[in-house]
């Protein structure tokens, strides 16, 4: 029965004096954000990010929705990046480079739908670069370059991340270099990098229908693989949330925001709907 007919039926019962139950509440939708920026850090368990080790992470997470039961997909790094971007590890079980795929992924979904995507990699030597490494840049942390249906124009250096945030694409993925992502350097180094490079966007997002997602690829190689993840920005209801989420849940949430079909493992989970106001 259509919603219109249900409404007419309920109204008729009310006129007859028949008590009717309150209408069921629709599940909360994921907001259609103007911009989403996702930044991925490296190889730290959630418990390692404390108010003393990472004061800015702690402060920023307190301004948003912190997920206390957030989990990566596997070990090592590379398959987690691929999973979050495409809904599956694509059979990858190592950090070997290069990897090349033709399947669907978030970047292709967005572009095919008339939206936009860019991946910003710190220390990558030039836009469109396809090499496996250069200085502190590693392609294994840049999953979008592995897919032939994501244009080279979407693979850019972090130096081109705009200071006018309204010029950002619909969705951006950001990969700090091997030091600033905490892989080779301290938690404090990554904490300072996030504050210096993305606090401006985080605060702007709150009043500009935009969202920042901060997460990690994996923990420090423990079986639990629980990682630090939080959302901050517009429509976010601050607090701690204990429902289990994974990288697939994050992907599903981004896809839902833009009406995109769920890819692979993202189709087996529900989007995050309880953190929005």
PDB file of C-alpha atoms in Angstrom:
ATOM      1  CA  UNK A   1       0.000   0.000   0.000  1.00  0.00           C
ATOM      2  CA  UNK A   2       1.320   3.469  -0.824  1.00  0.00           C
ATOM      3  CA  UNK A   3       2.193   5.967   1.901  1.00  0.00           C
ATOM      4  CA  UNK A   4      -0.635   8.196   0.656  1.00  0.00           C
ATOM      5  CA  UNK A   5      -3.212   5.432   1.073  1.00  0.00           C
ATOM      6  CA  UNK A   6      -1.875   4.585   4.516  1.00  0.00           C
ATOM      7  CA  UNK A   7      -2.246   8.211   5.509  1.00  0.00           C
ATOM      8  CA  UNK A   8      -5.843   8.335   4.231  1.00  0.00           C
ATOM      9  CA  UNK A   9      -6.702   5.114   6.085  1.00  0.00           C
ATOM     10  CA  UNK A  10      -5.267   6.403   9.356  1.00  0.00           C
ATOM     11  CA  UNK A  11      -7.107   9.698   8.981  1.00  0.00           C
ATOM     12  CA  UNK A  12     -10.372   7.849   8.393  1.00  0.00           C
ATOM     13  CA  UNK A  13      -9.900   5.740  11.512  1.00  0.00           C
ATOM     14  CA  UNK A  14      -9.186   8.855  13.536  1.00  0.00           C
ATOM     15  CA  UNK A  15     -12.442  10.433  12.358  1.00  0.00           C
ATOM     16  CA  UNK A  16     -14.300   7.318  13.535  1.00  0.00           C
ATOM     17  CA  UNK A  17     -12.713   7.597  16.957  1.00  0.00           C
ATOM     18  CA  UNK A  18     -10.600   4.490  16.520  1.00  0.00           C
ATOM     19  CA  UNK A  19      -7.239   4.698  18.280  1.00  0.00           C
ATOM     20  CA  UNK A  20      -4.331   4.257  15.914  1.00  0.00           C
ATOM     21  CA  UNK A  21      -0.680   3.533  16.690  1.00  0.00           C
ATOM     22  CA  UNK A  22       1.872   6.285  16.054  1.00  0.00           C
ATOM     23  CA  UNK A  23       3.448   6.067  12.596  1.00  0.00           C
ATOM     24  CA  UNK A  24       6.713   4.149  12.420  1.00  0.00           C
ATOM     25  CA  UNK A  25       9.746   6.395  12.236  1.00  0.00           C
ATOM     26  CA  UNK A  26      11.792   6.088   9.080  1.00  0.00           C
ATOM     27  CA  UNK A  27      15.439   5.167   9.559  1.00  0.00           C
ATOM     28  CA  UNK A  28      17.665   8.215   9.738  1.00  0.00           C
ATOM     29  CA  UNK A  29      19.256   9.003   6.409  1.00  0.00           C
ATOM     30  CA  UNK A  30      22.894   9.843   5.808  1.00  0.00           C
ATOM     31  CA  UNK A  31      23.149  13.533   4.910  1.00  0.00           C
ATOM     32  CA  UNK A  32      24.087  14.396   1.332  1.00  0.00           C
ATOM     33  CA  UNK A  33      27.284  16.253   2.141  1.00  0.00           C
ATOM     34  CA  UNK A  34      28.743  18.844  -0.206  1.00  0.00           C
ATOM     35  CA  UNK A  35      32.206  17.488   0.637  1.00  0.00           C
ATOM     36  CA  UNK A  36      33.656  14.508   2.472  1.00  0.00           C
ATOM     37  CA  UNK A  37      37.374  14.289   3.255  1.00  0.00           C
ATOM     38  CA  UNK A  38      38.728  10.965   4.570  1.00  0.00           C
ATOM     39  CA  UNK A  39      42.257  10.825   5.959  1.00  0.00           C
ATOM     40  CA  UNK A  40      43.936   7.502   6.737  1.00  0.00           C
ATOM     41  CA  UNK A  41      46.717   7.071   9.276  1.00  0.00           C
ATOM     42  CA  UNK A  42      48.846   3.980   9.854  1.00  0.00           C
ATOM     43  CA  UNK A  43      49.447   1.004  12.085  1.00  0.00           C
ATOM     44  CA  UNK A  44      48.196   2.120  15.481  1.00  0.00           C
ATOM     45  CA  UNK A  45      45.705   0.425  17.797  1.00  0.00           C
ATOM     46  CA  UNK A  46      42.831   2.518  19.104  1.00  0.00           C
ATOM     47  CA  UNK A  47      44.155   2.270  22.671  1.00  0.00           C
ATOM     48  CA  UNK A  48      47.429   3.941  21.658  1.00  0.00           C
ATOM     49  CA  UNK A  49      45.667   7.208  20.822  1.00  0.00           C
ATOM     50  CA  UNK A  50      45.265   8.864  24.238  1.00  0.00           C
ATOM     51  CA  UNK A  51      44.859  12.406  25.482  1.00  0.00           C
ATOM     52  CA  UNK A  52      48.573  12.501  26.289  1.00  0.00           C
ATOM     53  CA  UNK A  53      49.908  10.808  23.149  1.00  0.00           C
ATOM     54  CA  UNK A  54      47.536  12.594  20.757  1.00  0.00           C
ATOM     55  CA  UNK A  55      45.902  15.653  22.314  1.00  0.00           C
ATOM     56  CA  UNK A  56      44.607  17.018  19.029  1.00  0.00           C
ATOM     57  CA  UNK A  57      43.070  13.694  17.964  1.00  0.00           C
ATOM     58  CA  UNK A  58      41.376  13.527  21.360  1.00  0.00           C
ATOM     59  CA  UNK A  59      40.103  17.093  21.140  1.00  0.00           C
ATOM     60  CA  UNK A  60      38.820  16.763  17.580  1.00  0.00           C
ATOM     61  CA  UNK A  61      37.163  13.388  18.242  1.00  0.00           C
ATOM     62  CA  UNK A  62      35.421  15.019  21.192  1.00  0.00           C
ATOM     63  CA  UNK A  63      33.875  17.505  18.786  1.00  0.00           C
ATOM     64  CA  UNK A  64      32.362  14.703  16.723  1.00  0.00           C
ATOM     65  CA  UNK A  65      31.291  11.068  16.710  1.00  0.00           C
ATOM     66  CA  UNK A  66      33.934   8.658  18.011  1.00  0.00           C
ATOM     67  CA  UNK A  67      33.503   4.977  17.197  1.00  0.00           C
ATOM     68  CA  UNK A  68      34.799   2.828  20.029  1.00  0.00           C
ATOM     69  CA  UNK A  69      34.318  -0.456  18.166  1.00  0.00           C
ATOM     70  CA  UNK A  70      35.879   0.305  14.789  1.00  0.00           C
ATOM     71  CA  UNK A  71      37.831  -2.440  13.043  1.00  0.00           C
ATOM     72  CA  UNK A  72      40.072  -2.809  10.023  1.00  0.00           C
ATOM     73  CA  UNK A  73      39.563  -5.691   7.586  1.00  0.00           C
ATOM     74  CA  UNK A  74      42.890  -7.512   7.645  1.00  0.00           C
ATOM     75  CA  UNK A  75      46.679  -7.166   7.721  1.00  0.00           C
ATOM     76  CA  UNK A  76      48.903  -5.749   6.244  1.00  0.00           C
ATOM     77  CA  UNK A  77      48.231  -2.182   5.073  1.00  0.00           C
ATOM     78  CA  UNK A  78      47.511  -2.389   1.362  1.00  0.00           C
ATOM     79  CA  UNK A  79      44.413  -4.628   1.350  1.00  0.00           C
ATOM     80  CA  UNK A  80      42.741  -2.317   3.878  1.00  0.00           C
ATOM     81  CA  UNK A  81      43.159   0.696   1.599  1.00  0.00           C
ATOM     82  CA  UNK A  82      41.805  -1.302  -1.328  1.00  0.00           C
ATOM     83  CA  UNK A  83      38.879  -2.626   0.734  1.00  0.00           C
ATOM     84  CA  UNK A  84      37.765   0.789   1.911  1.00  0.00           C
ATOM     85  CA  UNK A  85      37.922   2.124  -1.646  1.00  0.00           C
ATOM     86  CA  UNK A  86      36.370  -0.789  -3.544  1.00  0.00           C
ATOM     87  CA  UNK A  87      34.426  -2.975  -1.107  1.00  0.00           C
ATOM     88  CA  UNK A  88      36.927  -5.849  -1.194  1.00  0.00           C
ATOM     89  CA  UNK A  89      40.610  -6.660  -0.871  1.00  0.00           C
ATOM     90  CA  UNK A  90      40.662  -7.811  -4.524  1.00  0.00           C
ATOM     91  CA  UNK A  91      42.616 -10.873  -3.413  1.00  0.00           C
ATOM     92  CA  UNK A  92      45.518  -8.777  -2.126  1.00  0.00           C
ATOM     93  CA  UNK A  93      47.260 -10.185   0.933  1.00  0.00           C
ATOM     94  CA  UNK A  94      50.519  -8.212   0.876  1.00  0.00           C
ATOM     95  CA  UNK A  95      52.076  -4.807   0.259  1.00  0.00           C
ATOM     96  CA  UNK A  96      53.608  -5.726  -3.099  1.00  0.00           C
ATOM     97  CA  UNK A  97      53.509  -3.076  -5.811  1.00  0.00           C
ATOM     98  CA  UNK A  98      52.139  -2.409  -8.331  1.00  0.00           C
ATOM     99  CA  UNK A  99      48.568  -3.708  -8.210  1.00  0.00           C
ATOM    100  CA  UNK A 100      46.236  -3.158 -11.161  1.00  0.00           C
ATOM    101  CA  UNK A 101      42.455  -3.650 -11.181  1.00  0.00           C
ATOM    102  CA  UNK A 102      39.538  -2.959 -13.489  1.00  0.00           C
ATOM    103  CA  UNK A 103      36.616  -3.418 -11.088  1.00  0.00           C
ATOM    104  CA  UNK A 104      34.269  -0.817  -9.669  1.00  0.00           C
ATOM    105  CA  UNK A 105      35.262   1.453  -6.807  1.00  0.00           C
ATOM    106  CA  UNK A 106      34.136   4.571  -4.994  1.00  0.00           C
ATOM    107  CA  UNK A 107      36.029   6.946  -7.266  1.00  0.00           C
ATOM    108  CA  UNK A 108      34.509   5.491 -10.422  1.00  0.00           C
ATOM    109  CA  UNK A 109      31.049   5.421  -8.811  1.00  0.00           C
ATOM    110  CA  UNK A 110      31.212   9.110  -7.942  1.00  0.00           C
ATOM    111  CA  UNK A 111      32.565  10.239 -11.307  1.00  0.00           C
ATOM    112  CA  UNK A 112      30.095   8.071 -13.235  1.00  0.00           C
ATOM    113  CA  UNK A 113      27.280   9.714 -11.254  1.00  0.00           C
ATOM    114  CA  UNK A 114      28.356  13.227 -12.184  1.00  0.00           C
ATOM    115  CA  UNK A 115      30.111  13.849  -8.872  1.00  0.00           C
ATOM    116  CA  UNK A 116      33.847  14.150  -8.284  1.00  0.00           C
ATOM    117  CA  UNK A 117      36.684  12.360  -6.524  1.00  0.00           C
ATOM    118  CA  UNK A 118      40.354  13.058  -5.871  1.00  0.00           C
ATOM    119  CA  UNK A 119      42.996  11.295  -3.845  1.00  0.00           C
ATOM    120  CA  UNK A 120      45.643  13.549  -2.305  1.00  0.00           C
ATOM    121  CA  UNK A 121      48.959  11.867  -1.490  1.00  0.00           C
ATOM    122  CA  UNK A 122      51.617  13.661   0.501  1.00  0.00           C
ATOM    123  CA  UNK A 123      55.199  13.397  -0.855  1.00  0.00           C
ATOM    124  CA  UNK A 124      54.028  11.957  -4.186  1.00  0.00           C
ATOM    125  CA  UNK A 125      56.421  13.575  -6.676  1.00  0.00           C
ATOM    126  CA  UNK A 126      53.844  14.696  -9.246  1.00  0.00           C
ATOM    127  CA  UNK A 127      50.170  14.520 -10.145  1.00  0.00           C
ATOM    128  CA  UNK A 128      49.289  11.277 -11.910  1.00  0.00           C
ATOM    129  CA  UNK A 129      52.377   9.480 -10.611  1.00  0.00           C
ATOM    130  CA  UNK A 130      52.134   5.671 -10.861  1.00  0.00           C
ATOM    131  CA  UNK A 131      55.488   4.646  -9.397  1.00  0.00           C
ATOM    132  CA  UNK A 132      55.648   2.441  -6.320  1.00  0.00           C
ATOM    133  CA  UNK A 133      57.692   4.773  -4.133  1.00  0.00           C
ATOM    134  CA  UNK A 134      59.474   8.085  -4.015  1.00  0.00           C
ATOM    135  CA  UNK A 135      61.056   9.446  -0.846  1.00  0.00           C
ATOM    136  CA  UNK A 136      58.426   9.074   1.880  1.00  0.00           C
ATOM    137  CA  UNK A 137      55.595   8.328  -0.586  1.00  0.00           C
ATOM    138  CA  UNK A 138      54.283   4.765  -1.033  1.00  0.00           C
ATOM    139  CA  UNK A 139      51.775   3.690  -3.671  1.00  0.00           C
ATOM    140  CA  UNK A 140      50.491   0.935  -1.376  1.00  0.00           C
ATOM    141  CA  UNK A 141      48.718   3.725   0.545  1.00  0.00           C
ATOM    142  CA  UNK A 142      47.158   5.104  -2.629  1.00  0.00           C
ATOM    143  CA  UNK A 143      44.453   2.648  -3.703  1.00  0.00           C
ATOM    144  CA  UNK A 144      42.856   4.845  -6.374  1.00  0.00           C
ATOM    145  CA  UNK A 145      45.905   4.641  -8.645  1.00  0.00           C
ATOM    146  CA  UNK A 146      45.423   0.849  -8.802  1.00  0.00           C
ATOM    147  CA  UNK A 147      42.128   1.115 -10.712  1.00  0.00           C
ATOM    148  CA  UNK A 148      42.205   1.787 -14.439  1.00  0.00           C
ATOM    149  CA  UNK A 149      38.741   3.386 -14.400  1.00  0.00           C
ATOM    150  CA  UNK A 150      39.847   6.188 -12.046  1.00  0.00           C
ATOM    151  CA  UNK A 151      41.374   8.935 -14.213  1.00  0.00           C
ATOM    152  CA  UNK A 152      44.930  10.117 -13.667  1.00  0.00           C
ATOM    153  CA  UNK A 153      43.504  13.569 -12.961  1.00  0.00           C
ATOM    154  CA  UNK A 154      42.067  12.188  -9.713  1.00  0.00           C
ATOM    155  CA  UNK A 155      45.524  11.137  -8.481  1.00  0.00           C
ATOM    156  CA  UNK A 156      47.126  14.318  -7.162  1.00  0.00           C
ATOM    157  CA  UNK A 157      49.676  15.521  -4.645  1.00  0.00           C
ATOM    158  CA  UNK A 158      48.625  16.796  -1.247  1.00  0.00           C
ATOM    159  CA  UNK A 159      50.317  20.076  -2.162  1.00  0.00           C
ATOM    160  CA  UNK A 160      47.295  20.722  -4.395  1.00  0.00           C
ATOM    161  CA  UNK A 161      44.785  20.334  -1.527  1.00  0.00           C
ATOM    162  CA  UNK A 162      42.902  23.634  -1.808  1.00  0.00           C
ATOM    163  CA  UNK A 163      42.902  26.284   0.891  1.00  0.00           C
ATOM    164  CA  UNK A 164      39.484  27.330  -0.407  1.00  0.00           C
ATOM    165  CA  UNK A 165      37.634  24.240   0.775  1.00  0.00           C
ATOM    166  CA  UNK A 166      34.624  24.973  -1.406  1.00  0.00           C
ATOM    167  CA  UNK A 167      36.827  23.945  -4.344  1.00  0.00           C
ATOM    168  CA  UNK A 168      37.281  20.412  -2.988  1.00  0.00           C
ATOM    169  CA  UNK A 169      35.758  17.536  -4.965  1.00  0.00           C
ATOM    170  CA  UNK A 170      32.708  15.750  -3.619  1.00  0.00           C
ATOM    171  CA  UNK A 171      34.869  13.116  -1.907  1.00  0.00           C
ATOM    172  CA  UNK A 172      38.585  13.321  -1.166  1.00  0.00           C
ATOM    173  CA  UNK A 173      40.893  10.677   0.263  1.00  0.00           C
ATOM    174  CA  UNK A 174      44.088  11.959   1.918  1.00  0.00           C
ATOM    175  CA  UNK A 175      47.207   9.878   2.539  1.00  0.00           C
ATOM    176  CA  UNK A 176      49.938  11.530   4.644  1.00  0.00           C
ATOM    177  CA  UNK A 177      53.506  10.454   3.927  1.00  0.00           C
ATOM    178  CA  UNK A 178      55.241   7.584   5.718  1.00  0.00           C
ATOM    179  CA  UNK A 179      56.279   9.809   8.606  1.00  0.00           C
ATOM    180  CA  UNK A 180      53.182  11.925   9.102  1.00  0.00           C
ATOM    181  CA  UNK A 181      50.862   8.916   8.874  1.00  0.00           C
ATOM    182  CA  UNK A 182      52.597   7.519  12.020  1.00  0.00           C
ATOM    183  CA  UNK A 183      54.058   4.519  10.146  1.00  0.00           C
ATOM    184  CA  UNK A 184      57.683   5.613  10.507  1.00  0.00           C
ATOM    185  CA  UNK A 185      57.292   8.421  13.031  1.00  0.00           C
ATOM    186  CA  UNK A 186      55.583   8.986  16.344  1.00  0.00           C
ATOM    187  CA  UNK A 187      51.918   9.363  17.187  1.00  0.00           C
ATOM    188  CA  UNK A 188      52.754  12.929  18.201  1.00  0.00           C
ATOM    189  CA  UNK A 189      54.060  13.637  14.698  1.00  0.00           C
ATOM    190  CA  UNK A 190      50.789  12.498  13.119  1.00  0.00           C
ATOM    191  CA  UNK A 191      48.800  14.380  15.742  1.00  0.00           C
ATOM    192  CA  UNK A 192      50.578  17.635  14.907  1.00  0.00           C
ATOM    193  CA  UNK A 193      50.194  16.996  11.172  1.00  0.00           C
ATOM    194  CA  UNK A 194      46.432  16.541  11.456  1.00  0.00           C
ATOM    195  CA  UNK A 195      46.116  19.761  13.441  1.00  0.00           C
ATOM    196  CA  UNK A 196      48.325  21.781  11.113  1.00  0.00           C
ATOM    197  CA  UNK A 197      46.953  20.443   7.834  1.00  0.00           C
ATOM    198  CA  UNK A 198      43.273  19.642   8.375  1.00  0.00           C
ATOM    199  CA  UNK A 199      41.954  21.516  11.416  1.00  0.00           C
ATOM    200  CA  UNK A 200      40.964  24.383   9.117  1.00  0.00           C
ATOM    201  CA  UNK A 201      38.838  22.033   7.037  1.00  0.00           C
ATOM    202  CA  UNK A 202      37.408  20.292  10.128  1.00  0.00           C
ATOM    203  CA  UNK A 203      36.134  23.565  11.581  1.00  0.00           C
ATOM    204  CA  UNK A 204      34.900  24.845   8.200  1.00  0.00           C
ATOM    205  CA  UNK A 205      33.043  21.595   7.563  1.00  0.00           C
ATOM    206  CA  UNK A 206      30.782  22.142  10.578  1.00  0.00           C
ATOM    207  CA  UNK A 207      29.093  25.129   8.956  1.00  0.00           C
ATOM    208  CA  UNK A 208      29.419  24.136   5.297  1.00  0.00           C
ATOM    209  CA  UNK A 209      27.534  20.834   5.016  1.00  0.00           C
ATOM    210  CA  UNK A 210      30.772  18.875   4.932  1.00  0.00           C
ATOM    211  CA  UNK A 211      32.416  16.033   6.840  1.00  0.00           C
ATOM    212  CA  UNK A 212      35.876  14.898   7.924  1.00  0.00           C
ATOM    213  CA  UNK A 213      36.475  11.182   8.500  1.00  0.00           C
ATOM    214  CA  UNK A 214      39.645  10.198  10.377  1.00  0.00           C
ATOM    215  CA  UNK A 215      40.644   6.545  10.562  1.00  0.00           C
ATOM    216  CA  UNK A 216      43.559   4.098  10.411  1.00  0.00           C
ATOM    217  CA  UNK A 217      44.367   1.355   7.937  1.00  0.00           C
ATOM    218  CA  UNK A 218      45.058  -1.274  10.645  1.00  0.00           C
ATOM    219  CA  UNK A 219      46.232  -1.593  14.226  1.00  0.00           C
ATOM    220  CA  UNK A 220      49.791  -2.458  15.277  1.00  0.00           C
ATOM    221  CA  UNK A 221      49.428  -5.984  13.909  1.00  0.00           C
ATOM    222  CA  UNK A 222      47.273  -7.430  16.667  1.00  0.00           C
ATOM    223  CA  UNK A 223      44.560 -10.004  16.018  1.00  0.00           C
ATOM    224  CA  UNK A 224      41.841  -7.629  17.265  1.00  0.00           C
ATOM    225  CA  UNK A 225      42.625  -4.980  14.618  1.00  0.00           C
ATOM    226  CA  UNK A 226      40.630  -2.249  16.394  1.00  0.00           C
ATOM    227  CA  UNK A 227      41.391   1.203  15.043  1.00  0.00           C
ATOM    228  CA  UNK A 228      40.679   4.804  16.017  1.00  0.00           C
ATOM    229  CA  UNK A 229      37.898   6.293  13.900  1.00  0.00           C
ATOM    230  CA  UNK A 230      35.810   9.431  14.214  1.00  0.00           C
ATOM    231  CA  UNK A 231      33.589  11.749  12.156  1.00  0.00           C
ATOM    232  CA  UNK A 232      33.492  15.507  12.660  1.00  0.00           C
ATOM    233  CA  UNK A 233      31.583  18.138  10.716  1.00  0.00           C
ATOM    234  CA  UNK A 234      28.066  19.209   9.805  1.00  0.00           C
ATOM    235  CA  UNK A 235      25.066  17.236  11.143  1.00  0.00           C
ATOM    236  CA  UNK A 236      27.262  15.150  13.466  1.00  0.00           C
ATOM    237  CA  UNK A 237      25.866  14.450  16.927  1.00  0.00           C
ATOM    238  CA  UNK A 238      28.919  14.464  19.242  1.00  0.00           C
ATOM    239  CA  UNK A 239      29.437  11.436  21.433  1.00  0.00           C
ATOM    240  CA  UNK A 240      30.911   7.954  21.660  1.00  0.00           C
ATOM    241  CA  UNK A 241      29.232   5.178  19.678  1.00  0.00           C
ATOM    242  CA  UNK A 242      29.752   1.514  20.478  1.00  0.00           C
ATOM    243  CA  UNK A 243      28.140  -0.189  17.475  1.00  0.00           C
ATOM    244  CA  UNK A 244      30.687  -2.238  15.566  1.00  0.00           C
ATOM    245  CA  UNK A 245      31.853  -0.682  12.305  1.00  0.00           C
ATOM    246  CA  UNK A 246      34.538  -1.622   9.774  1.00  0.00           C
ATOM    247  CA  UNK A 247      36.093  -0.045   6.714  1.00  0.00           C
ATOM    248  CA  UNK A 248      33.175  -1.499   4.770  1.00  0.00           C
ATOM    249  CA  UNK A 249      30.751   0.381   7.033  1.00  0.00           C
ATOM    250  CA  UNK A 250      32.558   3.643   6.310  1.00  0.00           C
ATOM    251  CA  UNK A 251      32.432   2.947   2.564  1.00  0.00           C
ATOM    252  CA  UNK A 252      28.722   2.073   2.764  1.00  0.00           C
ATOM    253  CA  UNK A 253      28.020   5.317   4.622  1.00  0.00           C
ATOM    254  CA  UNK A 254      29.777   7.421   1.983  1.00  0.00           C
ATOM    255  CA  UNK A 255      27.975   5.575  -0.822  1.00  0.00           C
ATOM    256  CA  UNK A 256      24.620   6.052   0.907  1.00  0.00           C
ATOM    257  CA  UNK A 257      25.228   9.793   1.259  1.00  0.00           C
ATOM    258  CA  UNK A 258      25.280  10.063  -2.540  1.00  0.00           C
ATOM    259  CA  UNK A 259      22.747   7.383  -3.461  1.00  0.00           C
ATOM    260  CA  UNK A 260      25.384   5.003  -4.807  1.00  0.00           C
ATOM    261  CA  UNK A 261      24.993   1.203  -4.785  1.00  0.00           C
ATOM    262  CA  UNK A 262      26.976  -0.645  -2.141  1.00  0.00           C
ATOM    263  CA  UNK A 263      30.094  -2.406  -3.408  1.00  0.00           C
ATOM    264  CA  UNK A 264      31.228  -5.852  -2.268  1.00  0.00           C
ATOM    265  CA  UNK A 265      31.543  -6.119   1.482  1.00  0.00           C
ATOM    266  CA  UNK A 266      29.799  -2.765   1.920  1.00  0.00           C
ATOM    267  CA  UNK A 267      26.580  -4.424   0.723  1.00  0.00           C
ATOM    268  CA  UNK A 268      26.677  -6.731   3.764  1.00  0.00           C
ATOM    269  CA  UNK A 269      26.646  -3.928   6.339  1.00  0.00           C
ATOM    270  CA  UNK A 270      24.357  -1.032   7.122  1.00  0.00           C
ATOM    271  CA  UNK A 271      25.381   2.599   6.774  1.00  0.00           C
ATOM    272  CA  UNK A 272      26.003   4.625   9.901  1.00  0.00           C
ATOM    273  CA  UNK A 273      22.743   6.443  10.672  1.00  0.00           C
ATOM    274  CA  UNK A 274      22.711   7.062  14.435  1.00  0.00           C
ATOM    275  CA  UNK A 275      25.271   9.873  14.575  1.00  0.00           C
ATOM    276  CA  UNK A 276      23.365  12.502  12.580  1.00  0.00           C
ATOM    277  CA  UNK A 277      21.282  15.369  13.881  1.00  0.00           C
TER     278      UNK A 277
END
